[in-house]
Amino acid sequence: MIENSVTDSHAQIIVQAGTIAGGITLPAPPSPPVPRLLPRRRPLADRVEARARLSALLSTEEPLPVLITGPEGMGKTALAVDLLHGQNTPGPHLHADLGGSSASGPTRPDAIIARWLRALGVGVPTDADEAHDLYRSLTAGRRVAVLLDDVATAVQAERLLPSACGLVIITARRPLPELLAAGTHHHRLGPLPADAAGQLLLSVAGRALPHHRIAELTEACQGIPQALALAGARLAVGVPTVLPEPRTESIVSTALTGTYATLDATAARVYRIAGLLPSADTTVDFAMAGAAARLDPATTEAAFSSLAQAQLLVAPSTDTGRWEFVSSGVRAHAAARAAEEEDEGQAVRRALDWLTAETMEAARLAVPYRDPLAAPLSFPPPHRVGITTPTQALDFLRVRGPHLDAALTAAETHHPVIVPHLVFAAWPHYLRARHYREWLDHHDRALAALTALGTPATDTGRRLYRELLGGRATVLRALNRVPDALADCHQALATAKQTDDRAGIAQHHHDLGAAYRQAAAHALARQHFSRARTLYLDLGRPRGAALAHLELALTDAVLGEDAATVLDRLSVAERGLLATGDPLNSSKARAWRGRILATDGRGTDARPVLASALDGFREQDARLWEARILVWLADIDRERGRTGDAITLLRHAAALYEHHSPADHAEVTAVLRDLRSRA
């Protein structure tokens, strides 16, 4: 007798028989369908460059996740869906809306994992961690496609990442620093250019329009795909798309007028001030806004909460203090209101004075060995953000660093005296971020502002002038413009000698040594390093002496000194730098010790030294040095035949180099291609 029974939702076949002649064929239970949860493709306009770049990233053997960010309505989801469909992934396609901008709050990752497990055809464990482990196991080694849409926090996304080989795209309104630090590729999606905006408008409208009408509508929609699609849809169904007359506001700003009218006086003022703040994108610095509006932190927080409830601002996903306008159109509306109702010059000066004061404090903690320089603040901030540790200082500089260019542009218009002081204070940011073109441009502008103000004639001005020259010489060397770097170093040294500034004289001898060594004039380099070390010792400045000792050791290595002597000198320099509170340069000395050991054929001894230096650079947020150490460790693995380990290290190095050093990124990528072809 054969009968079917159902237990716990699973069909079971029970066979009961005496003597049976012949075979028995039991029907196999049907396999669960492969999940295809991605939304349908939508029309895209002018995302060719972004699509090509991101498709290449997703097509690699072990692709890292991709994070697409941008304000509401920019088409982040449409681009993500198009990319994942374009990969033709045979494995499961998983999608979830994380509710980052939902009024009801973010979705719990564990609820999504449960839904995905059911779609994959397995039972859902009651324990959340067990369910998460099962999800990771089911995706291990499979080419799955995962879209995490509207993510609120990095923790939310990390919980849902599949095992290696998965194609993952994350969309969010703002960058998520923890994901970027883990190697996630970042692409910010901005408005469409005018031509593409017009094409999208016409494709949705389904009919031709006069050129002047297309230009009028696309400008009003500010290149936002969602607004363009809405305008096109209204045209398609015959609903008039009327612009305000007289046309002094865009469609977007017209829609905001009613919301703005409901704000209380304080929230409305903070909204206007936020529109004036110097920022590279739609972000809003909470503390800067409070300083510019002359409000205490509690009142500022209440105003920001009101603006978030009105859906004008979005709260930060991490404790950075940086909120965000929901779109560039909202920011433009805030700025337009400020132009009519605020003293723009004074508000911006207060914001810049706050930024300069806090950057100076961060620099003091991040590089305590550097002599501070007072800045002429018109409005010293009464409320501070409370930077008290080197780690907090580095975090402050990392978060605000990308917005320095906007701050300098505002300062050149409203507060030019602050330009050279802000660049001088931001030295730790330039040193760690290594965005060379920005570094050079900012120092050029600072020196031009200082000269225009006529302040190099004063003692303070001369010191600021030579410090900026030295900073520019450093980046000129990095750009391999050695003759220009030498000219700046000699000018800085002459300026220091005018006032018998012995610390400055020592510093610029050191800078000249670095420039001459790069020019392969090693004997001259050694002379300047030796002079700097002697001066620092006479001045009782052990940190400067230790740094010069480090450079002398590296110069001696180039001049052919034996490895044992060079290693001893590097050890002395490392101990001296660590004892004087310079963890960044002590890590450099340790890194060079590891490199010398490796090139001397002692890879086993080199590896732990380089690993220790790597930890130091990560603590200091020195991304390029971190990448360099990964390359050196990969060299050791390659020499020992560990190609797979070398590929992993080089892949992480390439991710670090991608946005910081295109030349190094290209070089490492070429090595990776070669290794993979021979693996």
XYZ file of C-alpha atoms in Angstrom:
679
model
C 0.000 0.000 0.000
C 1.356 3.408 -0.879
C -0.104 6.500 0.732
C 0.809 10.154 0.954
C 0.895 12.106 4.201
C 1.763 15.696 5.025
C 3.796 16.533 8.099
C 5.117 20.019 8.946
C 4.226 21.301 5.479
C 6.488 18.716 3.758
C 5.039 15.858 1.675
C 6.161 12.380 2.777
C 5.656 9.094 0.891
C 5.087 5.973 3.030
C 5.516 2.524 1.443
C 4.045 -0.578 3.095
C 4.312 -3.913 1.275
C 4.818 -7.630 1.612
C 6.603 -9.141 -1.327
C 6.950 -6.764 -4.221
C 8.077 -7.826 -7.665
C 9.726 -5.288 -9.904
C 10.995 -1.761 -9.127
C 9.303 1.111 -7.365
C 9.569 4.648 -8.755
C 8.870 7.376 -6.218
C 8.122 10.886 -7.523
C 10.813 13.384 -6.425
C 9.479 16.500 -4.747
C 9.674 19.510 -7.084
C 12.681 21.809 -6.639
C 11.769 25.259 -5.366
C 11.935 27.922 -8.074
C 15.060 30.101 -8.189
C 14.034 33.391 -6.576
C 13.687 36.305 -8.977
C 12.797 39.127 -6.590
C 14.369 42.082 -8.418
C 11.962 44.776 -9.657
C 11.433 45.190 -13.387
C 13.803 47.381 -15.352
C 12.828 51.021 -15.815
C 13.854 53.475 -18.552
C 17.237 55.101 -17.905
C 18.626 58.323 -19.333
C 22.295 59.292 -19.653
C 23.696 56.891 -17.100
C 26.083 55.415 -19.676
C 29.291 56.318 -17.844
C 27.995 55.179 -14.455
C 26.614 51.971 -15.938
C 29.900 51.128 -17.679
C 32.017 51.802 -14.600
C 29.800 49.908 -12.191
C 29.209 47.015 -14.601
C 32.970 46.534 -14.819
C 33.207 46.430 -11.031
C 30.410 43.868 -10.782
C 31.910 41.682 -13.524
C 35.066 40.829 -11.581
C 35.649 37.372 -10.123
C 34.952 38.412 -6.526
C 33.183 41.776 -6.785
C 33.033 44.056 -3.792
C 29.654 45.617 -2.938
C 28.640 48.815 -4.746
C 27.016 51.698 -2.855
C 24.956 54.144 -4.945
C 24.032 57.312 -3.074
C 22.170 60.481 -3.857
C 19.105 62.521 -2.891
C 15.564 61.290 -3.380
C 14.404 61.056 -6.972
C 17.835 60.636 -8.617
C 17.134 57.167 -9.999
C 19.377 55.153 -7.672
C 17.067 52.139 -7.667
C 16.499 52.279 -11.419
C 20.252 52.225 -12.062
C 20.800 49.402 -9.563
C 18.046 47.262 -11.082
C 19.383 47.866 -14.590
C 22.903 46.860 -13.541
C 21.886 43.651 -11.810
C 19.570 42.546 -14.630
C 22.396 43.265 -17.053
C 24.695 40.776 -15.325
C 22.429 37.812 -16.277
C 23.188 36.143 -12.961
C 21.956 32.491 -12.979
C 21.657 32.282 -9.183
C 18.963 33.770 -6.962
C 17.978 37.424 -7.352
C 17.184 38.911 -3.946
C 15.757 42.349 -3.226
C 14.632 44.189 -0.129
C 13.498 47.717 0.663
C 15.240 48.595 3.932
C 12.956 51.569 4.584
C 15.719 54.063 5.272
C 13.456 56.981 4.327
C 10.186 55.384 5.429
C 8.022 57.261 7.905
C 7.536 54.003 9.807
C 11.271 53.538 10.248
C 13.882 51.100 8.878
C 13.073 47.445 8.251
C 14.710 44.835 10.508
C 17.304 42.764 8.589
C 16.221 39.555 10.360
C 12.717 39.884 8.915
C 14.209 40.157 5.431
C 16.461 37.135 5.973
C 13.401 35.097 6.962
C 11.576 36.124 3.791
C 14.609 35.316 1.649
C 15.064 31.885 3.237
C 11.445 31.054 2.420
C 12.022 32.201 -1.158
C 15.086 29.934 -1.307
C 12.877 27.015 -0.317
C 14.144 26.253 3.184
C 12.647 26.431 6.628
C 13.360 29.468 8.790
C 15.136 28.783 12.102
C 13.586 30.492 15.093
C 16.984 31.799 16.268
C 17.938 34.949 14.328
C 21.683 34.223 14.366
C 21.053 30.683 13.147
C 18.912 32.059 10.320
C 21.663 34.489 9.392
C 24.248 31.668 9.321
C 21.944 29.574 7.136
C 21.508 32.475 4.701
C 25.297 32.901 4.465
C 25.742 29.156 3.894
C 23.110 29.038 1.146
C 24.773 31.924 -0.733
C 28.356 30.657 -0.314
C 29.981 30.029 -3.663
C 26.854 31.046 -5.607
C 26.588 33.927 -8.044
C 23.632 35.622 -6.351
C 22.405 39.134 -7.127
C 21.335 41.213 -4.127
C 19.775 44.680 -4.117
C 19.567 46.385 -0.727
C 17.406 49.410 -1.414
C 17.072 52.583 0.689
C 19.505 51.474 3.398
C 19.524 53.495 6.600
C 22.676 52.236 8.354
C 25.777 50.227 7.574
C 24.808 47.663 10.230
C 21.541 47.069 8.402
C 23.366 46.347 5.137
C 26.179 44.262 6.633
C 23.679 41.832 8.149
C 22.292 41.112 4.668
C 25.521 40.710 2.702
C 25.865 37.278 1.085
C 29.059 35.240 1.099
C 31.822 35.868 -1.442
C 31.063 35.923 -5.196
C 27.695 37.649 -4.712
C 26.793 40.764 -6.696
C 25.592 43.352 -4.203
C 24.266 46.848 -4.843
C 23.246 49.071 -1.952
C 21.321 52.297 -2.394
C 21.192 55.011 0.253
C 20.645 58.722 0.447
C 24.067 59.335 1.961
C 27.454 57.589 2.070
C 27.852 55.011 4.830
C 31.443 55.423 6.112
C 31.669 51.955 7.683
C 30.860 50.311 4.345
C 33.319 52.503 2.455
C 36.043 51.682 4.978
C 35.422 47.979 4.319
C 36.173 48.434 0.609
C 32.697 49.048 -0.798
C 32.791 50.959 -4.087
C 30.930 54.276 -3.907
C 29.128 56.074 -6.724
C 27.167 59.262 -6.073
C 24.328 59.838 -8.495
C 23.661 63.446 -9.413
C 21.132 65.321 -11.583
C 20.884 64.668 -15.313
C 22.521 67.147 -17.707
C 20.190 69.272 -19.795
C 20.245 67.100 -22.962
C 19.550 63.871 -21.101
C 16.879 65.547 -18.987
C 15.108 66.654 -22.164
C 15.285 63.137 -23.631
C 13.736 61.623 -20.505
C 10.976 64.235 -20.451
C 10.070 63.588 -24.102
C 10.259 59.781 -23.787
C 7.698 59.811 -20.968
C 5.524 62.515 -22.555
C 5.406 60.565 -25.830
C 5.182 63.669 -27.970
C 7.296 66.507 -29.298
C 7.557 69.867 -27.559
C 8.946 73.229 -28.649
C 12.606 73.687 -27.728
C 11.900 76.593 -25.416
C 9.290 74.524 -23.560
C 11.718 71.605 -23.106
C 14.374 73.955 -21.762
C 11.854 75.604 -19.441
C 10.635 72.313 -17.963
C 14.040 70.628 -17.637
C 15.489 73.654 -15.875
C 12.503 73.769 -13.546
C 12.915 70.076 -12.686
C 16.635 70.659 -11.944
C 17.716 67.460 -13.684
C 15.938 65.250 -11.105
C 14.701 62.134 -12.976
C 11.666 61.656 -10.728
C 10.503 65.252 -11.289
C 11.112 64.928 -15.041
C 9.135 61.693 -15.203
C 6.258 63.313 -13.329
C 6.244 66.324 -15.643
C 6.358 64.007 -18.683
C 3.507 61.899 -17.320
C 1.351 64.983 -16.827
C 2.015 65.969 -20.424
C 1.250 62.437 -21.641
C -2.242 62.431 -20.113
C -2.991 66.010 -21.088
C -2.706 67.590 -17.639
C -1.248 71.103 -17.947
C 2.249 71.427 -16.530
C 2.169 75.102 -15.651
C 5.177 76.961 -14.313
C 4.709 79.790 -11.815
C 4.184 83.207 -13.364
C 6.224 85.305 -13.011
C 8.706 82.416 -13.121
C 10.910 83.231 -10.127
C 10.821 79.762 -8.571
C 11.224 76.265 -9.914
C 8.597 73.536 -9.794
C 10.505 71.994 -6.914
C 10.695 75.179 -4.866
C 7.022 75.925 -5.483
C 6.134 72.590 -3.923
C 8.228 73.521 -0.851
C 6.600 76.870 -0.196
C 3.671 75.431 1.745
C 5.947 73.295 3.941
C 8.224 76.239 4.686
C 5.232 78.328 5.774
C 4.395 75.787 8.505
C 7.796 76.028 10.247
C 8.200 77.936 13.496
C 10.505 80.967 13.459
C 13.599 79.175 14.815
C 13.293 76.160 12.528
C 12.710 78.441 9.533
C 15.840 80.448 10.373
C 17.970 77.310 10.786
C 16.593 76.066 7.454
C 17.642 79.286 5.737
C 21.078 79.307 7.382
C 21.634 75.664 6.416
C 21.149 76.639 2.785
C 24.089 79.059 3.071
C 26.602 76.711 4.690
C 29.664 75.776 2.630
C 29.294 72.119 1.648
C 30.311 69.991 -1.306
C 26.865 68.415 -1.640
C 23.511 68.360 0.150
C 24.940 67.618 3.599
C 24.394 69.982 6.532
C 26.818 70.218 9.450
C 24.744 70.356 12.622
C 27.332 72.182 14.770
C 28.266 74.606 11.993
C 24.608 75.507 11.460
C 24.184 76.203 15.180
C 27.254 78.457 15.205
C 26.113 80.337 12.102
C 22.611 80.838 13.553
C 24.006 81.802 17.022
C 22.051 79.038 18.758
C 22.982 76.673 21.562
C 23.148 72.935 20.744
C 19.799 72.082 22.402
C 17.898 74.723 20.422
C 19.683 73.688 17.233
C 18.749 70.049 17.817
C 15.086 70.950 18.309
C 15.106 72.940 15.064
C 16.740 70.093 13.138
C 14.147 67.663 14.489
C 11.387 69.951 13.239
C 13.002 70.102 9.805
C 13.273 66.317 9.709
C 9.600 65.949 10.643
C 8.765 68.340 7.815
C 10.812 66.068 5.476
C 13.221 68.837 4.594
C 16.254 67.235 6.272
C 17.275 63.617 6.806
C 18.971 62.645 10.069
C 22.505 61.207 9.903
C 22.902 57.430 9.848
C 26.061 57.624 11.987
C 27.240 59.917 14.758
C 28.906 62.411 12.406
C 26.665 65.404 13.027
C 26.154 65.751 9.272
C 22.506 65.813 8.277
C 21.337 66.064 4.690
C 18.802 67.991 2.661
C 16.406 65.541 1.054
C 17.448 66.872 -2.368
C 19.502 69.586 -4.028
C 16.221 71.339 -4.845
C 15.451 71.695 -1.140
C 18.884 73.161 -0.517
C 18.401 75.632 -3.373
C 15.054 76.639 -1.891
C 16.646 77.221 1.540
C 19.398 79.336 -0.013
C 16.848 81.372 -1.950
C 14.933 82.120 1.266
C 18.193 83.064 2.989
C 19.106 85.500 0.211
C 15.891 87.394 0.959
C 15.787 87.169 4.755
C 19.352 86.746 6.149
C 22.626 88.662 6.406
C 24.463 86.149 4.230
C 27.957 87.568 4.824
C 27.759 87.430 8.611
C 26.191 83.956 8.690
C 28.906 82.548 6.435
C 31.675 84.270 8.459
C 30.328 82.705 11.654
C 30.276 79.297 9.966
C 33.840 79.687 8.685
C 35.145 80.882 12.038
C 33.558 77.835 13.666
C 35.154 75.513 11.092
C 38.571 77.146 11.462
C 38.511 77.052 15.267
C 37.483 73.392 15.362
C 39.977 72.421 12.642
C 42.760 74.134 14.596
C 41.817 72.160 17.706
C 41.665 68.903 15.741
C 45.089 69.635 14.236
C 46.534 70.381 17.689
C 45.451 66.949 18.905
C 46.286 65.047 15.713
C 49.788 66.584 15.325
C 50.753 67.848 18.819
C 54.363 68.334 17.751
C 53.403 71.123 15.331
C 53.523 74.638 16.784
C 50.012 76.162 16.650
C 49.279 79.476 14.969
C 46.453 81.738 16.144
C 43.851 82.693 13.552
C 42.082 86.092 13.422
C 38.535 84.939 14.179
C 35.794 87.563 13.923
C 33.282 85.345 15.751
C 34.961 82.800 18.057
C 32.386 80.002 18.525
C 30.811 79.966 22.013
C 29.800 76.287 21.706
C 32.408 73.660 20.778
C 32.001 70.095 19.529
C 34.275 68.769 22.278
C 37.238 67.235 20.411
C 39.393 65.791 23.212
C 41.335 62.830 21.768
C 43.503 62.207 18.676
C 40.938 59.685 17.410
C 38.145 62.252 17.645
C 40.401 64.772 15.916
C 41.056 62.443 12.987
C 37.349 61.625 12.739
C 36.511 65.335 12.634
C 39.040 65.979 9.867
C 37.937 62.954 7.851
C 34.280 64.008 7.921
C 34.873 67.711 7.199
C 37.804 67.285 4.813
C 35.728 66.689 1.664
C 33.965 70.020 2.237
C 37.109 72.163 2.567
C 36.980 73.267 -1.057
C 33.478 74.681 -0.636
C 34.586 76.388 2.595
C 37.565 78.031 0.887
C 35.376 79.241 -1.983
C 32.991 80.834 0.528
C 35.900 82.321 2.486
C 37.408 83.908 -0.630
C 34.129 85.810 -1.061
C 33.097 86.570 2.519
C 36.139 86.146 4.775
C 39.455 86.120 2.816
C 41.671 86.562 5.881
C 40.654 83.101 7.059
C 41.728 81.280 3.845
C 45.451 80.750 4.664
C 44.688 79.937 8.309
C 42.112 77.292 7.379
C 44.529 75.629 4.930
C 47.326 75.712 7.526
C 45.030 74.147 10.147
C 43.876 71.416 7.766
C 47.416 70.016 7.319
C 46.621 66.608 8.918
C 43.757 66.158 6.462
C 45.951 66.816 3.413
C 48.657 64.534 4.791
C 46.320 61.578 5.315
C 43.814 61.958 2.486
C 46.532 62.546 -0.139
C 44.145 64.137 -2.645
C 47.092 65.766 -4.370
C 45.284 68.043 -6.814
C 43.076 69.426 -4.046
C 46.095 69.774 -1.742
C 48.015 71.784 -4.354
C 45.036 73.919 -5.342
C 44.258 74.827 -1.725
C 47.858 75.805 -0.965
C 48.037 77.886 -4.151
C 44.883 79.730 -3.124
C 46.084 80.201 0.458
C 49.402 81.665 -0.664
C 47.629 83.950 -3.150
C 45.241 85.161 -0.425
C 48.110 85.758 1.996
C 50.022 87.774 -0.574
C 46.941 89.795 -1.533
C 46.343 90.645 2.140
C 49.934 91.848 2.511
C 50.488 89.832 5.703
C 53.806 88.107 4.800
C 55.500 91.317 6.016
C 54.565 90.552 9.652
C 56.284 87.893 11.786
C 53.069 85.846 11.968
C 52.521 86.331 8.264
C 56.080 85.251 7.449
C 55.669 82.084 9.490
C 52.339 81.287 7.856
C 53.879 82.003 4.446
C 56.837 79.647 4.936
C 54.615 76.914 6.435
C 52.341 77.057 3.398
C 55.365 77.007 1.077
C 56.622 73.913 2.881
C 53.216 72.270 2.604
C 53.056 73.037 -1.097
C 56.587 71.686 -1.606
C 55.489 68.370 -0.098
C 52.669 67.909 -2.577
C 54.829 69.125 -5.482
C 57.250 66.316 -4.648
C 54.352 63.852 -4.600
C 53.397 65.085 -8.080
C 57.042 64.663 -9.172
C 57.455 68.404 -9.777
C 60.820 68.404 -8.024
C 62.264 71.681 -9.433
C 59.152 73.557 -8.243
C 59.401 71.847 -4.850
C 63.059 72.869 -4.510
C 62.160 76.483 -5.346
C 59.487 76.551 -2.625
C 61.858 74.968 -0.084
C 64.613 77.504 -0.768
C 62.113 80.384 -0.532
C 60.743 79.017 2.755
C 64.286 78.633 4.154
C 65.157 82.220 3.176
C 61.971 83.468 4.878
C 62.843 81.589 8.090
C 66.346 83.064 8.090
C 64.951 86.610 7.855
C 63.630 86.353 11.407
C 66.221 83.846 12.669
C 63.447 81.274 13.089
C 65.712 78.325 13.948
C 62.871 75.809 14.140
C 61.752 76.930 10.689
C 65.318 76.750 9.382
C 65.614 73.157 10.610
C 62.246 72.243 9.091
C 63.123 73.595 5.669
C 66.567 71.958 5.634
C 64.643 68.738 6.192
C 62.283 69.583 3.306
C 65.241 70.332 1.040
C 66.769 66.983 1.931
C 63.587 65.210 0.821
C 63.450 67.164 -2.453
C 67.128 66.585 -3.280
C 66.828 62.871 -2.561
C 63.905 62.683 -4.974
C 66.075 64.494 -7.523
C 68.700 61.730 -7.014
C 71.126 64.275 -5.510
C 71.706 61.967 -2.552
C 74.866 63.600 -1.237
C 73.104 66.991 -1.076
C 70.098 65.346 0.522
C 72.282 63.851 3.249
C 73.842 67.251 3.973
C 70.449 68.889 4.498
C 69.111 66.025 6.640
C 72.262 66.136 8.780
C 71.934 69.902 9.200
C 68.266 69.530 10.197
C 69.080 66.837 12.777
C 71.842 68.960 14.327
C 69.579 72.006 14.583
C 66.745 69.991 16.119
C 69.074 68.473 18.700
C 70.425 71.950 19.585
C 66.855 73.226 19.965
C 65.888 70.305 22.217
C 63.329 68.981 19.710
C 63.706 65.187 19.778
C 60.811 64.535 17.441
C 62.375 66.608 14.632
C 65.753 64.947 15.269
C 64.192 61.474 15.108
C 62.416 62.291 11.857
C 65.665 63.562 10.321
C 67.354 60.384 11.571
C 64.713 58.334 9.728
C 65.368 60.188 6.483
C 69.136 59.842 6.916
C 68.721 56.085 7.279
C 66.684 55.889 4.056
C 69.201 58.075 2.232
C 72.058 55.877 3.446
C 70.189 52.835 2.134
C 70.094 54.414 -1.333
C 73.794 55.279 -1.034
C 74.577 51.588 -0.482
C 74.872 51.289 3.303
C 74.577 47.673 4.502
C 71.121 46.479 5.591
C 72.082 45.824 9.216
C 73.237 49.429 9.751
C 70.153 50.870 8.060
C 67.864 48.651 10.150
C 69.550 49.786 13.377
C 69.092 53.441 12.433
C 65.464 52.887 11.502
C 64.865 51.245 14.886
C 66.394 54.259 16.663
C 64.209 56.620 14.614
C 61.083 54.550 15.295
C 61.624 54.585 19.060
C 62.325 58.316 19.036
C 59.193 59.130 17.045
C 56.992 56.915 19.187
C 58.379 58.472 22.384
C 57.611 61.981 21.138
C 53.970 61.298 20.239
C 54.227 60.831 16.471
C 52.465 57.505 15.736
C 52.160 58.195 12.005
C 55.881 58.641 11.369
C 56.858 55.901 13.831
C 54.662 53.603 11.715
C 56.552 54.802 8.623
C 59.878 53.922 10.257
C 58.484 50.483 11.135
C 57.179 50.049 7.591
C 60.579 50.817 6.106
C 62.195 48.349 8.487
C 59.847 45.708 7.134
C 60.590 46.701 3.550
C 64.357 46.563 4.076
C 64.006 43.122 5.687
C 61.937 41.897 2.734
C 64.354 43.213 0.099
C 67.197 41.607 2.071
C 65.521 38.231 1.553
C 64.114 37.963 5.079
C 60.424 37.791 4.268
C 59.556 35.756 7.369
C 61.006 38.479 9.612
C 59.476 41.242 7.487
C 55.863 40.055 7.609
C 55.088 40.748 11.320
C 56.877 44.109 11.130
C 54.793 45.153 8.112
C 51.603 43.842 9.742
C 52.293 45.974 12.816
C 52.903 49.035 10.636
C 49.639 48.301 8.810
C 47.734 48.414 12.097
C 49.346 51.766 12.889
C 48.362 53.295 9.562
C 44.790 52.082 9.930
C 44.563 53.724 13.345
C 45.844 56.946 11.785
C 43.492 56.687 8.786
C 46.505 56.846 6.448
C 44.853 55.142 3.458
C 47.710 55.404 0.954
C 50.271 54.047 3.392
C 47.842 51.253 4.212
C 47.636 50.414 0.509
C 51.428 50.538 0.149
C 51.909 48.037 2.972
C 49.333 45.700 1.414
C 51.338 45.803 -1.840
C 54.584 45.058 0.028
C 52.958 42.119 1.815
C 51.661 40.879 -1.537
C 55.225 41.034 -2.907
C 56.317 38.630 -0.151
C 53.445 36.258 -0.964
C 54.237 36.361 -4.681
C 57.883 35.493 -4.056
C 56.754 32.500 -2.000
C 54.267 31.288 -4.593
C 51.149 32.206 -2.580
C 49.381 33.749 -5.569
C 45.873 33.579 -4.076
C 46.926 35.463 -0.942
C 48.742 38.040 -3.049
C 45.639 38.596 -5.201
C 43.483 39.191 -2.114
C 45.936 41.756 -0.713
C 46.305 43.547 -4.042
C 42.532 43.675 -4.512
C 42.178 45.526 -1.202
C 45.104 47.819 -2.111
C 43.465 48.665 -5.446
C 40.224 49.589 -3.665
C 42.132 51.988 -1.388
C 44.055 53.519 -4.291
C 40.994 53.925 -6.535
C 39.866 57.332 -5.278
C 43.187 58.548 -3.872
C 45.933 57.681 -6.382
C 44.851 56.815 -9.945
C 48.432 56.026 -11.031
C 48.948 53.523 -8.216
C 45.481 52.082 -8.829
C 46.320 51.480 -12.491
C 49.642 49.855 -11.591
C 48.138 47.513 -8.995
C 45.231 46.644 -11.299
C 47.700 45.673 -14.042
C 49.573 43.396 -11.644
C 46.255 41.840 -10.561
C 45.285 41.092 -14.169
C 48.634 39.455 -14.783
C 48.434 37.324 -11.630
C 44.878 36.198 -12.368
C 45.805 35.245 -15.931
C 48.594 33.016 -14.613
C 46.741 31.641 -11.580
